[in-house]
mmCIF file of C-alpha atoms in Angstrom:
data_model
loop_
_atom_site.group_PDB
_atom_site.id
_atom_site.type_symbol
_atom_site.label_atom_id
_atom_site.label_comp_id
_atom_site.label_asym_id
_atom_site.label_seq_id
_atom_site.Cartn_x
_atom_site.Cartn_y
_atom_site.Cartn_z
ATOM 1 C CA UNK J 2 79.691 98.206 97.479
ATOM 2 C CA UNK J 3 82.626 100.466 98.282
ATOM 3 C CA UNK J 4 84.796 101.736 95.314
ATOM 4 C CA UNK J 5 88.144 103.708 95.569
ATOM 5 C CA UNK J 6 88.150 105.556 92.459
ATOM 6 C CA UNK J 7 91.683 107.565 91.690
ATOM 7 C CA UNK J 8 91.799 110.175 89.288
ATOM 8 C CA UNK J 9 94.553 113.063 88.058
ATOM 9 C CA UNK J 10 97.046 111.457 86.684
ATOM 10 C CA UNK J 11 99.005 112.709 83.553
ATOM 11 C CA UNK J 12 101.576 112.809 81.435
ATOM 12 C CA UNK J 13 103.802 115.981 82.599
ATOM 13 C CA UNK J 14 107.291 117.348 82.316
ATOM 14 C CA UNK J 15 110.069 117.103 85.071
ATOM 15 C CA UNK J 16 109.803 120.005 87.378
ATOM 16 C CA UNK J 17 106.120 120.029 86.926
ATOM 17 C CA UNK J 18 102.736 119.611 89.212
ATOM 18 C CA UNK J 19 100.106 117.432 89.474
ATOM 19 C CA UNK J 20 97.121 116.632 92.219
ATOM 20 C CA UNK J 21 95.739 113.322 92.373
ATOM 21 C CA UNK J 22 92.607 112.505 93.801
ATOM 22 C CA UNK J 23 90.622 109.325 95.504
ATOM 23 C CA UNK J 24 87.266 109.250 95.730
ATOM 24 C CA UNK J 25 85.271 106.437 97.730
ATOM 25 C CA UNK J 26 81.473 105.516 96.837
ATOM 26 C CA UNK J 27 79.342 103.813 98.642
ATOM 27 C CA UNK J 28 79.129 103.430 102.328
ATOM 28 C CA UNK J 29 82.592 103.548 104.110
ATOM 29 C CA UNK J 30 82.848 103.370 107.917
ATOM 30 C CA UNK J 31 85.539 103.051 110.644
ATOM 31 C CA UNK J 32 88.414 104.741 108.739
ATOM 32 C CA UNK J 33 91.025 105.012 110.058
ATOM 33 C CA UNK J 34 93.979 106.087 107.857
ATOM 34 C CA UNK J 35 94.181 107.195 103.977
ATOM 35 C CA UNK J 36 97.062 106.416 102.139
ATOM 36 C CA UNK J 37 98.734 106.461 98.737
ATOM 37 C CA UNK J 38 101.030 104.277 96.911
ATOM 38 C CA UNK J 39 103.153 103.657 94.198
ATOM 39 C CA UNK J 40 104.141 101.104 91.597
ATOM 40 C CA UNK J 41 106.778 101.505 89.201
ATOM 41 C CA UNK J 42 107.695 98.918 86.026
ATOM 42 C CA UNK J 43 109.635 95.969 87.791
ATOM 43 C CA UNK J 44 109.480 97.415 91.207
ATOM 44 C CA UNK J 45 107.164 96.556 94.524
ATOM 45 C CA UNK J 46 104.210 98.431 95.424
ATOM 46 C CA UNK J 47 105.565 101.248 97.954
ATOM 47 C CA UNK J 48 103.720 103.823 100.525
ATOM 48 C CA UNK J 49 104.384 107.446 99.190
ATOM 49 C CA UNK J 50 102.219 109.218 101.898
ATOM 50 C CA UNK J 51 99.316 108.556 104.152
ATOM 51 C CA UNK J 52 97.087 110.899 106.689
ATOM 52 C CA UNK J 53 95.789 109.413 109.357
ATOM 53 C CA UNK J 54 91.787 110.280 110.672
ATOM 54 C CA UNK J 55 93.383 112.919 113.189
ATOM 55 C CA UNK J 56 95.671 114.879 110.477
ATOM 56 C CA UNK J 57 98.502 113.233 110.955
ATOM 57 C CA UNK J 58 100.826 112.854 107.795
ATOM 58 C CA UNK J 59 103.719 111.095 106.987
ATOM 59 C CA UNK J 60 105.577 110.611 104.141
ATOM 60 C CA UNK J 61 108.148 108.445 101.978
ATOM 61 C CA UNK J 62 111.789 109.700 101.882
ATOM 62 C CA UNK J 63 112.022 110.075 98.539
ATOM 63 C CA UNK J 64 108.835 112.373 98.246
ATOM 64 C CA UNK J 65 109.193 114.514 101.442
ATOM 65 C CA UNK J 66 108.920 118.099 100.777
ATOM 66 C CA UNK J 67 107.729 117.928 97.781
ATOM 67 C CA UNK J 68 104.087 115.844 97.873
ATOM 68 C CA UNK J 69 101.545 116.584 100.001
ATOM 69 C CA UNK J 70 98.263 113.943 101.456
ATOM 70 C CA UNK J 71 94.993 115.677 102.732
ATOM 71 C CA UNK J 72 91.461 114.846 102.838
ATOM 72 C CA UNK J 73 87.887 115.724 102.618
ATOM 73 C CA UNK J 74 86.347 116.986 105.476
ATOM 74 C CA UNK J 75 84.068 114.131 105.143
ATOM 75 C CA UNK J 76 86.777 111.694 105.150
ATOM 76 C CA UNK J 77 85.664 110.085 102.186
ATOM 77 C CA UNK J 78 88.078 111.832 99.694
ATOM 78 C CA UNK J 79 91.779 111.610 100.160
ATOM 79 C CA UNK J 80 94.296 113.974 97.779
ATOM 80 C CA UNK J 81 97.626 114.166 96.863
ATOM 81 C CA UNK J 82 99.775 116.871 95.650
ATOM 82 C CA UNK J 83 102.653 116.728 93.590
ATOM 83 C CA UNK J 84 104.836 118.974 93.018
ATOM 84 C CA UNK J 85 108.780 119.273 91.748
ATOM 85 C CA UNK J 86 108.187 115.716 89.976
ATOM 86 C CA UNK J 87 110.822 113.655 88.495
ATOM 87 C CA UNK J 88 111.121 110.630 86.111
ATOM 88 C CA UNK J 89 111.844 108.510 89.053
ATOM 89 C CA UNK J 90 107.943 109.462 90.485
ATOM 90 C CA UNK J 91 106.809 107.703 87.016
ATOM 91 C CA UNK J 92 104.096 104.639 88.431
ATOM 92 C CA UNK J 93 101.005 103.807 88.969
ATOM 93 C CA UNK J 94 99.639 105.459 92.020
ATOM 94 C CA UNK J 95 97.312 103.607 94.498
ATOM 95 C CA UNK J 96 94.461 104.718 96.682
ATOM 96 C CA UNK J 97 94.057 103.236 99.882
ATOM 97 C CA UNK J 98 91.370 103.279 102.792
ATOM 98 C CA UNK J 99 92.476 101.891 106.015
ATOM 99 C CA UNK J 100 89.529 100.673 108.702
ATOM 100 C CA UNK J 101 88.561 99.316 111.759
ATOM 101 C CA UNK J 102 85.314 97.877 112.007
ATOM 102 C CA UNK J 103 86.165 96.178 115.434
ATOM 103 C CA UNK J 104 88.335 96.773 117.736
ATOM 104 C CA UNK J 105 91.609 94.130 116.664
ATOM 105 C CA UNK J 106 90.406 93.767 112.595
ATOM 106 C CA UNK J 107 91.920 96.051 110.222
ATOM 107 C CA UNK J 108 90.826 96.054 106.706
ATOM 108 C CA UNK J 109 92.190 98.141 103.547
ATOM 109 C CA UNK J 110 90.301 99.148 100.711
ATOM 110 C CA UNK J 111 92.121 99.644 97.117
ATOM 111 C CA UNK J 112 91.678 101.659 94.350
ATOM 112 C CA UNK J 113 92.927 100.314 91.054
ATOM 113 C CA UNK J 114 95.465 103.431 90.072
ATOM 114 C CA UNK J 115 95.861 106.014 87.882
ATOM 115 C CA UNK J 116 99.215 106.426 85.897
ATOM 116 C CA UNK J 117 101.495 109.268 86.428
ATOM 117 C CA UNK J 118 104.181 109.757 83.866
ATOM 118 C CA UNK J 119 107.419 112.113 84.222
ATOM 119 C CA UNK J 120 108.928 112.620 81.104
ATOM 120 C CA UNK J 121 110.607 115.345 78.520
#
């Protein structure tokens, strides 16, 4: 069975750095994009970043410049890099596996978050 598992997040200070992580187990094929959200107290679920199978990137408004998506050279692994943070980046963060296994059926896979917390 295939399992998103996130990991890295942490209580830090404002100003401060943090890389978050995704690791998927079991067999995974057909991927097609990797992507991270967010989910703050009382708000929706939003995309912060994803990175698509080719490299390409792309990235939330409110995070540009300062986070950054890559991946594993096995595709399998998908990280994110934090850096300048502020209060407002304080949520849960969500891992997420985009595939194709045919031609017109997409179908996401979702880790179940790790909590990042910005705070003096």
């Amino acid at each position: 069975q295939v399992q998103l598992v996130e990991s890295g997040g942490d209580l830090v200070q404002p100003g401060g750095s943090l890389t978050l992580s995704c690791a998927a187990s079991g067999s995974i094929f057909s991927v097609t994009a990797m992507r991270w959200y967010r989910q703050a107290p009382g708000k929706q679920r939003e995309l912060v970043a994803g990175i698509t199978t080719g490299g390409d990137t792309n990235y939330a408004d409110p995070v540009k410049g300062r986070f950054t998506i890559s991946r594993d050279t096995t595709q399998n692994t998908v990280y994110l890099q934090m850096n300048s943070l502020k209060p407002e980046d304080t949520a849960v963060y969500y891992c997420n596996y985009q595939t194709r296994p045919m031609p017109t059926i997409l179908y996401d896979y979702w880790g179940r978050g790790t909590q990042v917390t910005v705070s003096s």
